[in-house]
Tab-separated table of N, CA, C and O in Angstrom:
chain	number	residue	atom	x	y	z
A	124	MET	N	145.956	73.173	77.083
A	124	MET	CA	146.200	73.889	78.293
A	124	MET	C	145.782	72.987	79.456
A	124	MET	O	144.653	72.498	79.516
A	125	HIS	N	146.684	72.779	80.377
A	125	HIS	CA	146.384	71.984	81.547
A	125	HIS	C	145.732	72.862	82.608
A	125	HIS	O	146.150	73.985	82.852
A	126	ALA	N	144.715	72.319	83.207
A	126	ALA	CA	144.039	73.038	84.278
A	126	ALA	C	143.693	72.042	85.371
A	126	ALA	O	143.339	70.906	85.094
A	127	ARG	N	143.827	72.472	86.602
A	127	ARG	CA	143.458	71.634	87.732
A	127	ARG	C	142.449	72.385	88.576
A	127	ARG	O	142.684	73.541	88.947
A	128	CYS	N	141.373	71.721	88.849
A	128	CYS	CA	140.377	72.325	89.717
A	128	CYS	C	139.530	71.215	90.335
A	128	CYS	O	139.512	70.088	89.862
A	129	SER	N	138.869	71.560	91.372
A	129	SER	CA	137.939	70.637	92.024
A	129	SER	C	136.596	71.329	92.141
A	129	SER	O	136.516	72.514	92.418
A	130	VAL	N	135.562	70.566	91.926
A	130	VAL	CA	134.209	71.093	92.047
A	130	VAL	C	133.445	70.169	92.978
A	130	VAL	O	133.429	68.954	92.790
A	131	ILE	N	132.846	70.740	93.980
A	131	ILE	CA	131.979	69.989	94.875
A	131	ILE	C	130.583	70.561	94.690
A	131	ILE	O	130.372	71.769	94.781
A	132	ALA	N	129.649	69.686	94.392
A	132	ALA	CA	128.278	70.128	94.165
A	132	ALA	C	127.346	69.299	95.026
A	132	ALA	O	127.676	68.193	95.432
A	133	ALA	N	126.194	69.846	95.300
A	133	ALA	CA	125.194	69.127	96.086
A	133	ALA	C	123.846	69.247	95.394
A	133	ALA	O	123.561	70.246	94.736
A	134	ALA	N	123.056	68.207	95.534
A	134	ALA	CA	121.714	68.222	94.973
A	134	ALA	C	120.771	67.573	95.971
A	134	ALA	O	121.072	66.507	96.509
A	135	ASN	N	119.672	68.220	96.235
A	135	ASN	CA	118.660	67.642	97.107
A	135	ASN	C	117.768	66.705	96.294
A	135	ASN	O	117.498	66.965	95.120
A	136	PRO	N	117.311	65.634	96.910
A	136	PRO	CA	116.423	64.720	96.185
A	136	PRO	C	115.067	65.355	95.909
A	136	PRO	O	114.639	66.276	96.610
A	137	ILE	N	114.405	64.850	94.897
A	137	ILE	CA	113.071	65.328	94.548
A	137	ILE	C	112.142	65.068	95.735
A	137	ILE	O	112.133	63.987	96.301
A	138	GLY	N	111.410	66.059	96.144
A	138	GLY	CA	110.493	65.916	97.263
A	138	GLY	C	111.170	65.961	98.621
A	138	GLY	O	110.520	65.807	99.641
A	139	GLY	N	112.497	66.126	98.655
A	139	GLY	CA	113.204	66.255	99.917
A	139	GLY	C	113.553	64.949	100.601
A	139	GLY	O	114.155	64.964	101.669
A	140	VAL	N	113.190	63.800	100.019
A	140	VAL	CA	113.475	62.505	100.630
A	140	VAL	C	114.104	61.594	99.590
A	140	VAL	O	113.547	61.388	98.506
A	141	TYR	N	115.287	61.048	99.914
A	141	TYR	CA	115.959	60.108	99.012
A	141	TYR	C	115.255	58.766	99.075
A	141	TYR	O	115.053	58.215	100.145
A	142	GLN	N	114.880	58.246	97.931
A	142	GLN	CA	114.168	56.973	97.868
A	142	GLN	C	115.129	55.875	97.420
A	142	GLN	O	115.611	55.889	96.287
A	143	SER	N	115.420	54.944	98.312
A	143	SER	CA	116.392	53.889	98.053
A	143	SER	C	116.005	52.975	96.897
A	143	SER	O	116.873	52.369	96.283
A	144	ASN	N	114.726	52.884	96.598
A	144	ASN	CA	114.299	52.012	95.506
A	144	ASN	C	114.515	52.633	94.129
A	144	ASN	O	114.330	51.972	93.118
A	145	LYS	N	114.908	53.893	94.074
A	145	LYS	CA	115.212	54.573	92.810
A	145	LYS	C	116.717	54.741	92.676
A	145	LYS	O	117.436	54.792	93.668
A	146	ASN	N	117.198	54.872	91.438
A	146	ASN	CA	118.629	55.118	91.252
A	146	ASN	C	118.947	56.598	91.466
A	146	ASN	O	118.058	57.426	91.628
A	147	PHE	N	120.225	56.916	91.496
A	147	PHE	CA	120.679	58.271	91.791
A	147	PHE	C	120.075	59.293	90.824
A	147	PHE	O	119.581	60.341	91.239
A	148	ASN	N	120.097	58.978	89.532
A	148	ASN	CA	119.591	59.928	88.529
A	148	ASN	C	118.126	60.270	88.767
A	148	ASN	O	117.719	61.419	88.637
A	149	ASP	N	117.331	59.253	89.108
A	149	ASP	CA	115.904	59.494	89.319
A	149	ASP	C	115.633	60.255	90.614
A	149	ASP	O	114.626	60.946	90.724
A	150	ASN	N	116.509	60.139	91.581
A	150	ASN	CA	116.318	60.847	92.850
A	150	ASN	C	116.643	62.328	92.745
A	150	ASN	O	116.002	63.148	93.389
A	151	VAL	N	117.641	62.684	91.960
A	151	VAL	CA	118.037	64.092	91.877
A	151	VAL	C	117.600	64.766	90.581
A	151	VAL	O	117.697	65.971	90.444
A	152	ASP	N	117.122	63.987	89.636
A	152	ASP	CA	116.598	64.507	88.371
A	152	ASP	C	117.613	65.386	87.625
A	152	ASP	O	117.291	66.483	87.177
A	153	LEU	N	118.848	64.900	87.545
A	153	LEU	CA	119.865	65.579	86.745
A	153	LEU	C	120.089	64.779	85.467
A	153	LEU	O	120.002	63.557	85.470
A	154	THR	N	120.395	65.458	84.395
A	154	THR	CA	120.565	64.776	83.110
A	154	THR	C	121.905	64.042	83.053
A	154	THR	O	122.857	64.390	83.761
A	155	ASP	N	121.981	63.043	82.193
A	155	ASP	CA	123.217	62.274	82.037
A	155	ASP	C	124.407	63.140	81.605
A	155	ASP	O	125.513	62.943	82.101
A	156	PRO	N	124.238	64.103	80.695
A	156	PRO	CA	125.400	64.942	80.334
A	156	PRO	C	125.979	65.715	81.524
A	156	PRO	O	127.179	65.885	81.633
A	157	ILE	N	125.124	66.172	82.425
A	157	ILE	CA	125.627	66.893	83.605
A	157	ILE	C	126.326	65.927	84.550
A	157	ILE	O	127.421	66.192	85.044
A	158	LEU	N	125.699	64.779	84.817
A	158	LEU	CA	126.297	63.798	85.725
A	158	LEU	C	127.611	63.245	85.199
A	158	LEU	O	128.502	62.908	85.974
A	159	SER	N	127.764	63.158	83.884
A	159	SER	CA	128.996	62.593	83.311
A	159	SER	C	130.208	63.488	83.546
A	159	SER	O	131.341	63.040	83.400
A	160	ARG	N	130.015	64.721	83.937
A	160	ARG	CA	131.129	65.635	84.187
A	160	ARG	C	131.795	65.413	85.548
A	160	ARG	O	132.863	65.947	85.811
A	161	PHE	N	131.166	64.604	86.399
A	161	PHE	CA	131.716	64.343	87.723
A	161	PHE	C	132.400	62.979	87.744
A	161	PHE	O	131.886	62.010	87.198
A	162	ASP	N	133.573	62.920	88.388
A	162	ASP	CA	134.298	61.666	88.508
A	162	ASP	C	133.752	60.797	89.632
A	162	ASP	O	133.907	59.581	89.615
A	163	LEU	N	133.144	61.416	90.613
A	163	LEU	CA	132.686	60.683	91.787
A	163	LEU	C	131.314	61.202	92.205
A	163	LEU	O	131.099	62.411	92.308
A	164	LEU	N	130.398	60.274	92.405
A	164	LEU	CA	129.069	60.612	92.925
A	164	LEU	C	128.850	59.812	94.196
A	164	LEU	O	129.133	58.619	94.238
A	165	THR	N	128.373	60.461	95.224
A	165	THR	CA	128.100	59.767	96.475
A	165	THR	C	126.838	60.345	97.098
A	165	THR	O	126.459	61.480	96.803
A	166	THR	N	126.198	59.556	97.908
A	166	THR	CA	125.010	60.045	98.597
A	166	THR	C	125.268	60.082	100.091
A	166	THR	O	125.950	59.218	100.642
A	167	ILE	N	124.743	61.092	100.722
A	167	ILE	CA	124.773	61.221	102.172
A	167	ILE	C	123.318	61.343	102.600
A	167	ILE	O	122.626	62.280	102.201
A	168	ARG	N	122.879	60.365	103.343
A	168	ARG	CA	121.470	60.328	103.734
A	168	ARG	C	121.312	60.663	105.210
A	168	ARG	O	122.086	60.230	106.045
A	169	ASP	N	120.286	61.422	105.498
A	169	ASP	CA	119.930	61.761	106.875
A	169	ASP	C	118.757	60.877	107.266
A	169	ASP	O	117.678	60.973	106.687
A	170	GLU	N	118.989	59.989	108.229
A	170	GLU	CA	117.893	59.168	108.726
A	170	GLU	C	116.981	60.055	109.563
A	170	GLU	O	117.435	60.783	110.429
A	171	ASN	N	115.717	60.010	109.276
A	171	ASN	CA	114.753	60.877	109.957
A	171	ASN	C	114.400	60.317	111.330
A	171	ASN	O	113.562	59.433	111.454
A	172	THR	N	115.090	60.819	112.351
A	172	THR	CA	114.753	60.444	113.716
A	172	THR	C	114.482	61.727	114.492
A	172	THR	O	115.316	62.634	114.524
A	173	GLU	N	113.327	61.799	115.100
A	173	GLU	CA	112.917	63.014	115.788
A	173	GLU	C	113.848	63.361	116.945
A	173	GLU	O	114.150	64.532	117.180
A	174	GLU	N	114.341	62.349	117.659
A	174	GLU	CA	115.210	62.595	118.813
A	174	GLU	C	116.530	63.246	118.382
A	174	GLU	O	116.984	64.215	118.986
A	175	GLU	N	117.145	62.706	117.332
A	175	GLU	CA	118.416	63.271	116.862
A	175	GLU	C	118.225	64.662	116.283
A	175	GLU	O	119.058	65.547	116.483
A	176	ASP	N	117.132	64.865	115.535
A	176	ASP	CA	116.857	66.187	114.976
A	176	ASP	C	116.635	67.209	116.083
A	176	ASP	O	117.118	68.347	116.004
A	177	ASP	N	115.923	66.831	117.126
A	177	ASP	CA	115.670	67.727	118.252
A	177	ASP	C	116.976	68.059	118.986
A	177	ASP	O	117.216	69.217	119.337
A	178	ALA	N	117.828	67.039	119.194
A	178	ALA	CA	119.104	67.274	119.877
A	178	ALA	C	119.994	68.203	119.065
A	178	ALA	O	120.640	69.099	119.613
A	179	LEU	N	120.027	68.020	117.753
A	179	LEU	CA	120.847	68.883	116.896
A	179	LEU	C	120.320	70.315	116.898
A	179	LEU	O	121.089	71.273	117.017
A	180	ALA	N	119.008	70.479	116.788
A	180	ALA	CA	118.420	71.822	116.800
A	180	ALA	C	118.687	72.521	118.132
A	180	ALA	O	119.023	73.712	118.159
A	181	THR	N	118.575	71.794	119.234
A	181	THR	CA	118.847	72.361	120.553
A	181	THR	C	120.299	72.794	120.662
A	181	THR	O	120.603	73.883	121.162
A	182	PHE	N	121.214	71.967	120.172
A	182	PHE	CA	122.634	72.300	120.204
A	182	PHE	C	122.930	73.576	119.412
A	182	PHE	O	123.629	74.473	119.889
A	183	VAL	N	122.365	73.653	118.204
A	183	VAL	CA	122.612	74.828	117.352
A	183	VAL	C	122.047	76.089	118.003
A	183	VAL	O	122.718	77.122	118.064
A	184	LEU	N	120.817	76.013	118.514
A	184	LEU	CA	120.218	77.187	119.153
A	184	LEU	C	121.000	77.620	120.391
A	184	LEU	O	121.251	78.808	120.594
A	185	ASN	N	121.403	76.663	121.218
A	185	ASN	CA	122.187	77.005	122.407
A	185	ASN	C	123.531	77.618	122.035
A	185	ASN	O	123.996	78.557	122.687
A	186	SER	N	124.173	77.095	121.002
A	186	SER	CA	125.454	77.646	120.556
A	186	SER	C	125.308	79.093	120.116
A	186	SER	O	126.139	79.941	120.438
A	187	HIS	N	124.239	79.388	119.382
A	187	HIS	CA	124.018	80.755	118.918
A	187	HIS	C	123.663	81.686	120.081
A	187	HIS	O	124.101	82.828	120.113
A	188	MET	N	122.863	81.190	121.001
A	188	MET	CA	122.481	82.040	122.135
A	188	MET	C	123.691	82.353	123.017
A	188	MET	O	123.816	83.463	123.521
A	189	LYS	N	124.593	81.387	123.197
A	189	LYS	CA	125.780	81.618	124.031
A	189	LYS	C	126.723	82.640	123.406
A	189	LYS	O	127.402	83.376	124.111
A	190	SER	N	126.756	82.697	122.072
A	190	SER	CA	127.691	83.617	121.438
A	190	SER	C	127.052	84.961	121.094
A	190	SER	O	127.726	85.856	120.606
A	191	HIS	N	125.768	85.133	121.349
A	191	HIS	CA	125.093	86.382	121.046
A	191	HIS	C	125.370	87.376	122.170
A	191	HIS	O	125.139	87.096	123.340
A	192	PRO	N	125.848	88.581	121.846
A	192	PRO	CA	126.228	89.536	122.881
A	192	PRO	C	125.055	90.031	123.754
A	192	PRO	O	125.261	90.331	124.919
A	193	LYS	N	123.864	90.126	123.231
A	193	LYS	CA	122.750	90.664	123.997
A	193	LYS	C	122.135	89.632	124.942
A	193	LYS	O	121.423	89.991	125.857
A	194	ILE	N	122.391	88.365	124.745
A	194	ILE	CA	121.784	87.327	125.569
A	194	ILE	C	122.639	87.025	126.789
A	194	ILE	O	122.173	86.511	127.771
A	195	ARG	N	123.888	87.391	126.769
A	195	ARG	CA	124.780	87.097	127.897
A	195	ARG	C	124.294	87.778	129.082
A	195	ARG	O	124.105	88.028	130.005
């Protein structure tokens, strides 16, 4: 039986921080049988910069406040 589907999964690194000196398996602590089911593995890293995090948080809060009916 032919079946077509796509699965997108996400895994946070152990301790919340991706360590470049470790390989992917050691960072996410997933077993080889589980990882072998995916055709493509990629990492997306967030560089920890306080200025960018503050700007993003401010943007999100302002967006929510502007769309909230009681704050208008």
